Amino acid sequence: MDEIKLIDEKGIRLDGRKSDEVREIKMEIGVIKRATGSAYIEWGKNKVLAAAYGPRDIHPKHLKDPTRAVLRCKYSMAPFSVDDRKRPGPDRRSSEISKVITEALSSVVLLEQYPDTGIDVFIEILQADAGTRCVGLTAASLALADAGIPMKDLVAACAGGKVNGKLVVDLMKDEDNFGECDLPMAIVPRKKEVVLLQMDGILSRDEFNELYEMVMNGALKVYELQKEVLMKKYQ
Amino acid sequence: MTNTLNIKNRDLVLPGQLIGEKIRSDLECIREGASVFSPIQGLVKLNKREIGVIPLAGIYKPRREDVVIGVITKVLRDRWLVEINSPYSGSMSGEEATRNQSRVDLTDYFRIGDVISAKIARVDEVYSSTLILPWKLTDGQIIEVNPKRVPRIIGKKRSMINMIKEKTRCGIVVGQNGRIWIKGGQDNLVVEAIRKIEREAYTTGLTDRIGEMLDKCIQDTQKTKIKIE
């Protein structure tokens, strides 16, 4: 089978980006009035809404923890978010993403400050175009910051991958579908710690190290945008 | 020991932003070795003694000595449970209303759904609070505001709230939990003023502006009254 050409000789990708370039990102916070905090991100063709509620009473009650708050994130895709209709409701994929996002955010939120409560974050994918878990996590961390929930730092996320044998940052849909590898990563920018790292596909060790640096730089660019949008609300 | 500060007073900081090194900070700030970081988005508060961050958003956490406005949610044999606009509920002993609580039915004093203002006497380690000095709020209206704006609505030494009370001739009880009870006088004007304070909480010279706004509105209403007469 002929290989689908996703990058030309000059290293320009299908949508005109260079290999280390992140798609255009637009962020907004405080979009949902009833939520404690909320955020909306347009990242390339991705459109993601995140809302944080709480700290509030937690149900079911047996989840209550008298030493810390319980953080619950729920990732879900709208039926119209993809080409074919996505059957609504939780499935294997969204349960997994909810879990990894919850774990990523739990490591930065200061849960000990709100014992016996629950913090709920809902991430809704309105339009998907690869890398939605990164967009969702970035939006969720903005929503938590907007809600005034104490955190060690924001969380910024970005994906990377290997397409036609070349390493690129922030895959779009075709690159994700026909590429060789996908590597989403979320970081705590201040310390450059990794809070989420998944890999789908194959990379050599050297390739991984190189891609790690590229994705780290991509995520730091996302972090700058996050800071900008938070500052803008009170100026 | 040299102290380094990265910010000025009333600067806007973000979660995880470095405030300074080798400085005294309040308990809310994150300390890692000598460095101090902000845990929330807020305005830096510099005192002579220590540094802190004034939050801009968030929920109410009960604190001792606070006056709060709550709703009775449950009547037990010897006490009431009170919802205080917080994940943590308050409880009030029957002794606050009667001396022989064992013999009387507590619903004689406060029933489910009654709104009271009360003071927080104690808060324990999981933020359960004990309320004292209940005062039943029967008429008037209650509005909800962002609990973190309440200090601004009250003002320094109660300057803002006293001015509003004086100018509009309203009875006002401001609960630290973000509920405000307003009764009588020009209550619509009070609501308008409070919403304005809430919107512009982080600007300076607010008390004067609110005063001007109230004066203007009061004059306008007086003019229209004369016209009608």
Short mmCIF file of C-alpha atoms in Angstrom, two decimals:
data_model
loop_
_atom_site.label_atom_id
_atom_site.label_comp_id
_atom_site.label_asym_id
_atom_site.label_seq_id
_atom_site.Cartn_x
_atom_site.Cartn_y
_atom_site.Cartn_z
CA MET A 1 0.00 0.00 0.00
CA ASP A 2 1.22 3.46 -0.82
CA GLU A 3 2.01 5.54 2.17
CA ILE A 4 -0.25 8.54 2.59
CA LYS A 5 1.82 11.67 2.32
CA LEU A 6 1.27 13.85 5.37
CA ILE A 7 4.44 15.94 5.24
CA ASP A 8 6.07 17.42 2.13
CA GLU A 9 9.77 17.67 1.33
CA LYS A 10 10.12 21.01 3.06
CA GLY A 11 8.68 19.58 6.27
CA ILE A 12 5.38 21.40 5.92
CA ARG A 13 2.34 19.49 7.18
CA LEU A 14 -1.13 19.19 5.64
CA ASP A 15 -2.44 22.32 7.31
CA GLY A 16 0.70 24.32 6.61
CA ARG A 17 2.35 23.95 9.99
CA LYS A 18 6.00 23.17 10.69
CA SER A 19 6.86 20.09 12.70
CA ASP A 20 7.20 21.92 16.01
CA GLU A 21 4.24 24.23 15.56
CA VAL A 22 1.08 24.01 17.70
CA ARG A 23 -2.33 24.66 16.14
CA GLU A 24 -4.05 27.98 16.73
CA ILE A 25 -5.55 28.11 20.22
CA LYS A 26 -8.32 30.32 21.53
CA MET A 27 -9.23 30.22 25.22
CA GLU A 28 -12.00 31.77 27.25
CA ILE A 29 -12.97 31.46 30.92
CA GLY A 30 -16.13 32.06 32.93
CA VAL A 31 -18.42 30.94 30.11
CA ILE A 32 -20.86 28.95 32.26
CA LYS A 33 -22.68 31.06 34.81
CA ARG A 34 -24.00 28.27 37.02
CA ALA A 35 -20.64 26.56 37.41
CA THR A 36 -18.11 27.66 40.04
CA GLY A 37 -15.57 27.97 37.26
CA SER A 38 -15.53 27.19 33.57
CA ALA A 39 -13.44 27.36 30.43
CA TYR A 40 -13.87 26.99 26.69
CA ILE A 41 -11.05 26.17 24.32
CA GLU A 42 -10.88 26.12 20.56
CA TRP A 43 -7.70 24.32 19.59
CA GLY A 44 -7.47 23.91 15.85
CA LYS A 45 -10.73 22.20 15.01
CA ASN A 46 -11.24 20.96 18.58
CA LYS A 47 -13.94 22.65 20.60
CA VAL A 48 -14.03 21.78 24.27
CA LEU A 49 -16.04 23.03 27.21
CA ALA A 50 -15.03 22.38 30.83
CA ALA A 51 -16.90 23.28 34.01
CA ALA A 52 -15.79 22.89 37.62
CA TYR A 53 -18.24 22.64 40.51
CA GLY A 54 -17.41 22.79 44.17
CA PRO A 55 -15.97 22.06 46.63
CA ARG A 56 -19.46 20.82 47.45
CA ASP A 57 -21.29 18.01 49.19
CA ILE A 58 -20.41 14.70 47.63
CA HIS A 59 -22.86 12.03 46.52
CA PRO A 60 -22.84 9.05 46.90
CA LYS A 61 -21.88 9.74 50.51
CA HIS A 62 -19.63 6.68 50.91
CA LEU A 63 -17.02 8.38 48.71
CA LYS A 64 -16.52 11.06 51.35
CA ASP A 65 -13.02 11.30 52.75
CA PRO A 66 -12.51 13.15 56.05
CA THR A 67 -8.88 13.88 55.20
CA ARG A 68 -9.23 15.39 51.74
CA ALA A 69 -11.60 16.44 48.98
CA VAL A 70 -12.49 13.96 46.27
CA LEU A 71 -11.77 15.16 42.74
CA ARG A 72 -13.88 13.64 39.98
CA CYS A 73 -13.44 14.51 36.32
CA LYS A 74 -15.80 13.32 33.66
CA TYR A 75 -14.79 13.38 30.03
CA SER A 76 -17.55 12.91 27.53
CA MET A 77 -17.94 13.40 23.81
CA ALA A 78 -21.04 14.90 22.28
CA PRO A 79 -22.80 12.64 19.75
CA PHE A 80 -22.13 15.21 17.03
CA SER A 81 -18.46 15.73 17.89
CA VAL A 82 -17.10 13.22 15.34
CA ASP A 83 -17.79 12.25 11.72
CA ASP A 84 -19.88 9.20 12.55
CA ARG A 85 -22.36 9.66 15.35
CA LYS A 86 -20.79 8.88 18.70
CA ARG A 87 -23.11 6.76 20.79
CA PRO A 88 -23.72 8.95 23.85
CA GLY A 89 -22.85 7.83 27.34
CA PRO A 90 -19.74 6.48 29.02
CA ASP A 91 -17.68 3.89 27.17
CA ARG A 92 -14.31 2.23 27.59
CA ARG A 93 -12.39 5.11 26.02
CA SER A 94 -14.05 7.99 27.88
CA SER A 95 -13.87 6.15 31.21
CA GLU A 96 -10.14 5.74 30.71
CA ILE A 97 -9.63 9.38 29.78
CA SER A 98 -11.73 10.51 32.75
CA LYS A 99 -9.50 8.42 34.99
CA VAL A 100 -6.16 9.70 33.65
CA ILE A 101 -7.37 13.31 33.73
CA THR A 102 -8.59 12.91 37.32
CA GLU A 103 -5.21 11.52 38.32
CA ALA A 104 -3.31 14.25 36.52
CA LEU A 105 -5.28 17.02 38.22
CA SER A 106 -5.27 15.33 41.65
CA SER A 107 -1.51 15.80 41.78
CA VAL A 108 -1.78 19.59 41.58
CA VAL A 109 -5.03 20.46 43.39
CA LEU A 110 -4.55 21.02 47.13
CA LEU A 111 -7.29 18.58 48.13
CA GLU A 112 -6.35 18.54 51.83
CA GLN A 113 -7.75 22.05 52.23
CA TYR A 114 -11.34 20.91 51.71
CA PRO A 115 -11.98 17.71 53.72
CA ASP A 116 -15.30 15.87 53.36
CA THR A 117 -16.18 17.50 50.04
CA GLY A 118 -16.16 16.72 46.36
CA ILE A 119 -14.93 18.72 43.38
CA ASP A 120 -16.52 17.82 40.07
CA VAL A 121 -15.11 18.72 36.70
CA PHE A 122 -17.08 18.02 33.56
CA ILE A 123 -15.32 18.06 30.21
CA GLU A 124 -17.52 18.08 27.17
CA ILE A 125 -16.04 17.58 23.71
CA LEU A 126 -18.19 19.51 21.27
CA GLN A 127 -16.01 18.94 18.25
CA ALA A 128 -13.10 16.52 18.05
CA ASP A 129 -10.03 16.67 15.85
CA ALA A 130 -7.34 14.60 17.64
CA GLY A 131 -5.72 15.44 20.95
CA THR A 132 -8.98 16.00 22.81
CA ARG A 133 -7.63 14.62 26.07
CA CYS A 134 -4.95 17.30 26.04
CA VAL A 135 -7.45 20.03 25.23
CA GLY A 136 -9.83 18.67 27.88
CA LEU A 137 -7.15 18.62 30.54
CA THR A 138 -5.96 22.12 29.67
CA ALA A 139 -9.55 23.38 29.85
CA ALA A 140 -10.20 21.53 33.11
CA SER A 141 -7.20 23.13 34.79
CA LEU A 142 -8.36 26.57 33.62
CA ALA A 143 -11.87 25.88 34.98
CA LEU A 144 -10.40 24.90 38.36
CA ALA A 145 -8.29 28.07 38.46
CA ASP A 146 -11.36 30.12 37.55
CA ALA A 147 -13.30 28.43 40.36
CA GLY A 148 -10.71 29.65 42.88
CA ILE A 149 -9.70 26.14 43.89
CA PRO A 150 -6.17 26.14 45.32
CA MET A 151 -3.59 24.42 43.14
CA LYS A 152 0.17 24.03 43.13
CA ASP A 153 0.23 25.10 39.51
CA LEU A 154 -1.79 24.98 36.33
CA VAL A 155 -1.60 21.90 34.12
CA ALA A 156 -0.76 22.34 30.46
CA ALA A 157 -1.00 19.53 27.96
CA CYS A 158 0.11 18.88 24.41
CA ALA A 159 0.49 15.86 22.15
CA GLY A 160 3.26 14.76 19.85
CA GLY A 161 3.77 11.95 17.44
CA LYS A 162 5.53 10.37 14.51
CA VAL A 163 4.17 10.92 11.03
CA ASN A 164 5.81 9.58 7.86
CA GLY A 165 8.90 8.86 9.96
CA LYS A 166 9.14 12.44 11.19
CA LEU A 167 8.54 13.69 14.69
CA VAL A 168 5.84 16.33 14.96
CA VAL A 169 4.05 18.15 17.73
CA ASP A 170 0.26 18.49 18.20
CA LEU A 171 -1.20 15.95 15.78
CA MET A 172 -4.33 16.73 13.83
CA LYS A 173 -6.90 14.12 12.86
CA ASP A 174 -5.33 12.75 9.67
CA GLU A 175 -1.89 12.61 11.24
CA ASP A 176 -3.36 10.79 14.22
CA ASN A 177 -5.22 8.26 12.06
CA PHE A 178 -2.48 7.55 9.53
CA GLY A 179 0.63 8.34 11.58
CA GLU A 180 2.86 5.83 13.35
CA CYS A 181 2.74 7.12 16.89
CA ASP A 182 0.76 9.38 19.21
CA LEU A 183 2.12 10.68 22.50
CA PRO A 184 -0.13 12.91 24.65
CA MET A 185 1.60 14.50 27.61
CA ALA A 186 0.55 16.86 30.40
CA ILE A 187 2.99 18.80 32.53
CA VAL A 188 3.17 20.99 35.59
CA PRO A 189 4.99 23.87 33.91
CA ARG A 190 6.77 25.34 36.92
CA LYS A 191 8.68 22.19 37.75
CA LYS A 192 8.34 20.60 34.34
CA GLU A 193 6.96 17.49 35.97
CA VAL A 194 4.91 15.08 33.90
CA VAL A 195 1.42 14.27 35.19
CA LEU A 196 0.08 12.43 32.17
CA LEU A 197 1.97 10.42 29.59
CA GLN A 198 0.47 7.91 27.23
CA MET A 199 1.85 6.39 24.07
CA ASP A 200 0.10 4.71 21.21
CA GLY A 201 2.47 3.30 18.59
CA ILE A 202 6.18 2.68 18.45
CA LEU A 203 9.13 5.02 18.99
CA SER A 204 12.82 4.28 19.49
CA ARG A 205 14.41 5.55 22.67
CA ASP A 206 16.20 8.41 20.90
CA GLU A 207 13.02 9.40 19.10
CA PHE A 208 11.15 9.39 22.37
CA ASN A 209 13.70 11.66 24.02
CA GLU A 210 13.58 14.09 21.13
CA LEU A 211 9.79 14.08 20.98
CA TYR A 212 9.60 14.54 24.76
CA GLU A 213 11.49 17.82 24.45
CA MET A 214 9.33 18.95 21.53
CA VAL A 215 6.08 18.21 23.35
CA MET A 216 7.41 19.88 26.50
CA ASN A 217 8.02 23.07 24.49
CA GLY A 218 4.56 22.79 22.96
CA ALA A 219 2.95 22.46 26.38
CA LEU A 220 4.90 25.48 27.65
CA LYS A 221 3.43 27.51 24.79
CA VAL A 222 -0.03 26.35 25.89
CA TYR A 223 0.82 27.39 29.46
CA GLU A 224 1.64 30.92 28.31
CA LEU A 225 -1.80 31.16 26.69
CA GLN A 226 -3.45 29.84 29.86
CA LYS A 227 -1.76 32.53 31.94
CA GLU A 228 -2.74 35.18 29.44
CA VAL A 229 -6.46 34.29 29.49
CA LEU A 230 -6.57 34.14 33.30
CA MET A 231 -4.92 37.55 33.60
CA LYS A 232 -7.27 39.05 31.03
CA LYS A 233 -10.39 38.42 33.12
CA TYR A 234 -9.34 40.88 35.83
CA GLN A 235 -7.77 43.67 33.79
CA MET B 1 19.16 36.51 55.08
CA THR B 2 18.01 38.51 52.10
CA ASN B 3 14.35 38.74 51.27
CA THR B 4 13.38 38.89 47.65
CA LEU B 5 9.98 39.90 46.43
CA ASN B 6 8.86 39.28 42.89
CA ILE B 7 5.71 41.37 43.05
CA LYS B 8 4.21 44.62 44.32
CA ASN B 9 1.23 45.12 46.61
CA ARG B 10 -2.13 44.39 44.93
CA ASP B 11 -0.54 42.67 41.94
CA LEU B 12 -2.57 39.96 40.24
CA VAL B 13 -1.01 36.52 40.68
CA LEU B 14 -1.91 33.12 39.25
CA PRO B 15 -1.85 29.64 40.76
CA GLY B 16 1.74 28.48 41.00
CA GLN B 17 3.27 31.90 40.52
CA LEU B 18 6.36 32.72 42.55
CA ILE B 19 5.64 35.49 45.05
CA GLY B 20 9.03 35.74 46.66
CA GLU B 21 11.81 34.04 48.54
CA LYS B 22 12.63 33.98 52.23
CA ILE B 23 9.54 35.94 53.21
CA ARG B 24 6.86 35.35 55.79
CA SER B 25 3.59 34.19 54.31
CA ASP B 26 0.18 33.19 55.61
CA LEU B 27 -0.90 29.57 55.81
CA GLU B 28 -2.73 29.60 52.48
CA CYS B 29 0.44 30.09 50.45
CA ILE B 30 2.52 27.19 49.21
CA ARG B 31 6.01 27.00 50.63
CA GLU B 32 8.73 24.97 49.02
CA GLY B 33 11.99 25.48 50.82
CA ALA B 34 12.55 29.24 50.88
CA SER B 35 10.24 30.00 47.96
CA VAL B 36 6.63 31.04 48.38
CA PHE B 37 4.04 30.41 45.67
CA SER B 38 0.44 31.48 45.29
CA PRO B 39 -2.11 28.65 45.27
CA ILE B 40 -4.90 30.68 43.67
CA GLN B 41 -5.60 33.57 41.37
CA GLY B 42 -5.81 36.69 43.47
CA LEU B 43 -4.39 40.02 44.55
CA VAL B 44 -1.25 40.11 46.65
CA LYS B 45 -1.68 41.55 50.10
CA LEU B 46 1.52 42.94 51.58
CA ASN B 47 1.66 43.67 55.27
CA LYS B 48 4.62 44.67 57.36
CA ARG B 49 4.62 41.21 58.87
CA GLU B 50 3.64 38.77 56.17
CA ILE B 51 2.36 38.25 52.69
CA GLY B 52 -0.89 36.72 51.53
CA VAL B 53 -3.16 36.44 48.54
CA ILE B 54 -6.71 37.84 48.47
CA PRO B 55 -8.84 35.34 46.54
CA LEU B 56 -11.15 36.52 43.76
CA ALA B 57 -13.34 33.43 43.54
CA GLY B 58 -14.23 30.44 45.63
CA ILE B 59 -16.66 29.04 48.13
CA TYR B 60 -17.29 30.04 51.74
CA LYS B 61 -15.39 28.19 54.45
CA PRO B 62 -16.75 28.75 57.98
CA ARG B 63 -14.57 30.84 60.29
CA ARG B 64 -14.95 31.68 63.95
CA GLU B 65 -16.72 34.96 64.77
CA ASP B 66 -18.32 35.24 61.33
CA VAL B 67 -21.93 36.34 61.03
CA VAL B 68 -23.74 34.14 58.52
CA ILE B 69 -27.22 33.84 57.08
CA GLY B 70 -28.46 30.26 57.00
CA VAL B 71 -31.49 28.13 56.34
CA ILE B 72 -32.73 25.50 58.82
CA THR B 73 -32.56 22.13 57.08
CA LYS B 74 -33.31 19.73 59.91
CA VAL B 75 -34.76 19.90 63.42
CA LEU B 76 -33.37 17.30 65.81
CA ARG B 77 -34.33 16.62 69.41
CA ASP B 78 -31.84 19.09 70.88
CA ARG B 79 -30.46 21.09 67.98
CA TRP B 80 -30.98 22.42 64.48
CA LEU B 81 -28.92 21.77 61.39
CA VAL B 82 -28.33 24.89 59.32
CA GLU B 83 -27.28 25.22 55.70
CA ILE B 84 -24.84 28.13 55.41
CA ASN B 85 -24.04 28.37 51.67
CA SER B 86 -20.97 26.20 52.10
CA PRO B 87 -20.13 22.50 51.70
CA TYR B 88 -19.92 22.41 55.49
CA SER B 89 -23.14 22.70 57.45
CA GLY B 90 -23.65 24.37 60.80
CA SER B 91 -25.40 23.07 63.87
CA MET B 92 -27.14 25.14 66.51
CA SER B 93 -27.96 23.94 69.98
CA GLY B 94 -31.54 24.19 71.28
CA GLU B 95 -30.19 26.16 74.23
CA GLU B 96 -29.85 29.15 71.94
CA ALA B 97 -33.63 29.51 71.91
CA THR B 98 -34.88 27.97 75.14
CA ARG B 99 -33.64 26.98 78.58
CA ASN B 100 -35.47 23.70 78.98
CA GLN B 101 -34.80 22.23 75.58
CA SER B 102 -35.49 18.69 76.75
CA ARG B 103 -39.16 19.37 77.34
CA VAL B 104 -40.15 21.60 74.45
CA ASP B 105 -40.48 20.90 70.77
CA LEU B 106 -37.79 22.88 68.95
CA THR B 107 -40.09 23.50 65.98
CA ASP B 108 -41.84 26.05 68.23
CA TYR B 109 -38.84 28.31 67.64
CA PHE B 110 -37.39 27.50 64.22
CA ARG B 111 -38.83 25.18 61.59
CA ILE B 112 -37.36 23.70 58.44
CA GLY B 113 -36.99 26.45 55.86
CA ASP B 114 -36.72 29.29 58.35
CA VAL B 115 -33.97 31.77 57.58
CA ILE B 116 -31.77 32.97 60.40
CA SER B 117 -28.71 35.08 60.90
CA ALA B 118 -26.30 33.68 63.44
CA LYS B 119 -22.75 33.92 64.64
CA ILE B 120 -20.22 31.12 64.36
CA ALA B 121 -18.92 30.21 67.80
CA ARG B 122 -16.65 27.29 66.98
CA VAL B 123 -15.27 25.55 63.92
CA ASP B 124 -13.67 22.12 64.21
CA GLU B 125 -10.93 20.50 62.12
CA VAL B 126 -13.33 19.29 59.42
CA TYR B 127 -15.04 22.69 59.34
CA SER B 128 -18.26 21.72 61.11
CA SER B 129 -19.43 24.86 62.85
CA THR B 130 -21.49 25.68 65.92
CA LEU B 131 -23.84 28.62 65.60
CA ILE B 132 -24.98 30.95 68.37
CA LEU B 133 -27.20 34.02 68.76
CA PRO B 134 -29.80 33.18 66.12
CA TRP B 135 -32.03 35.92 64.77
CA LYS B 136 -35.00 34.97 62.67
CA LEU B 137 -35.28 36.89 59.38
CA THR B 138 -38.97 36.98 58.53
CA ASP B 139 -39.55 39.58 55.80
CA GLY B 140 -37.31 41.51 53.43
CA GLN B 141 -35.24 39.89 50.71
CA ILE B 142 -32.03 37.92 50.50
CA ILE B 143 -29.54 38.16 47.67
CA GLU B 144 -26.54 35.97 47.07
CA VAL B 145 -23.13 37.31 46.15
CA ASN B 146 -19.67 35.85 45.66
CA PRO B 147 -18.51 35.17 49.27
CA LYS B 148 -15.03 36.49 48.46
CA ARG B 149 -16.50 39.92 47.69
CA VAL B 150 -18.10 40.26 51.12
CA PRO B 151 -15.13 42.07 52.77
CA ARG B 152 -15.35 44.65 49.97
CA ILE B 153 -19.11 45.08 50.47
CA ILE B 154 -18.57 45.70 54.17
CA GLY B 155 -15.56 47.96 53.60
CA LYS B 156 -12.82 49.06 55.92
CA LYS B 157 -14.24 49.42 59.43
CA ARG B 158 -17.71 48.80 57.92
CA SER B 159 -17.46 52.09 56.01
CA MET B 160 -19.16 50.90 52.82
CA ILE B 161 -22.10 49.11 54.41
CA ASN B 162 -22.74 51.90 56.93
CA MET B 163 -22.84 54.42 54.10
CA ILE B 164 -25.33 52.33 52.11
CA LYS B 165 -27.50 51.81 55.18
CA GLU B 166 -27.49 55.51 55.96
CA LYS B 167 -28.28 56.69 52.45
CA THR B 168 -30.99 54.19 51.59
CA ARG B 169 -32.48 53.77 55.08
CA CYS B 170 -32.50 50.00 54.71
CA GLY B 171 -31.97 47.32 57.30
CA ILE B 172 -29.07 45.20 56.00
CA VAL B 173 -27.41 42.11 57.42
CA VAL B 174 -24.36 40.97 55.52
CA GLY B 175 -23.51 37.32 56.06
CA GLN B 176 -19.86 36.41 55.50
CA ASN B 177 -21.16 33.41 53.57
CA GLY B 178 -22.28 35.61 50.69
CA ARG B 179 -25.93 36.05 51.63
CA ILE B 180 -27.22 39.55 52.23
CA TRP B 181 -30.55 40.34 53.87
CA ILE B 182 -32.17 43.64 52.94
CA LYS B 183 -35.35 45.08 54.37
CA GLY B 184 -37.33 48.28 53.88
CA GLY B 185 -36.20 51.63 52.47
CA GLN B 186 -34.94 51.73 48.91
CA ASP B 187 -34.03 48.07 48.69
CA ASN B 188 -33.74 48.02 44.89
CA LEU B 189 -31.04 50.65 45.14
CA VAL B 190 -29.12 48.54 47.66
CA VAL B 191 -29.22 45.54 45.32
CA GLU B 192 -27.95 47.70 42.49
CA ALA B 193 -25.14 49.09 44.63
CA ILE B 194 -24.10 45.65 45.84
CA ARG B 195 -24.02 44.27 42.30
CA LYS B 196 -21.83 47.20 41.30
CA ILE B 197 -19.45 46.51 44.19
CA GLU B 198 -19.34 42.86 43.19
CA ARG B 199 -18.43 43.74 39.61
CA GLU B 200 -15.83 46.35 40.46
CA ALA B 201 -14.47 44.81 43.66
CA TYR B 202 -10.84 44.97 42.61
CA THR B 203 -10.78 48.68 41.70
CA THR B 204 -9.79 51.53 44.00
CA GLY B 205 -11.89 54.46 45.24
CA LEU B 206 -15.01 52.32 45.16
CA THR B 207 -16.68 53.68 48.31
CA ASP B 208 -16.73 57.20 46.86
CA ARG B 209 -18.13 56.01 43.54
CA ILE B 210 -20.88 54.01 45.23
CA GLY B 211 -21.72 57.04 47.36
CA GLU B 212 -22.02 59.23 44.26
CA MET B 213 -24.16 56.64 42.52
CA LEU B 214 -26.55 56.37 45.47
CA ASP B 215 -26.83 60.16 45.85
CA LYS B 216 -27.63 60.52 42.17
CA CYS B 217 -30.27 57.78 42.22
CA ILE B 218 -31.90 59.17 45.36
CA GLN B 219 -32.04 62.66 43.82
CA ASP B 220 -33.56 61.26 40.65
CA THR B 221 -36.30 59.43 42.51
CA GLN B 222 -37.09 62.54 44.52
CA LYS B 223 -37.39 64.57 41.33
CA THR B 224 -39.80 62.08 39.79
CA LYS B 225 -41.84 62.06 43.00
CA ILE B 226 -42.22 65.83 42.84
CA LYS B 227 -43.22 65.59 39.19
CA ILE B 228 -45.93 63.06 39.96
CA GLU B 229 -47.29 65.19 42.77
#
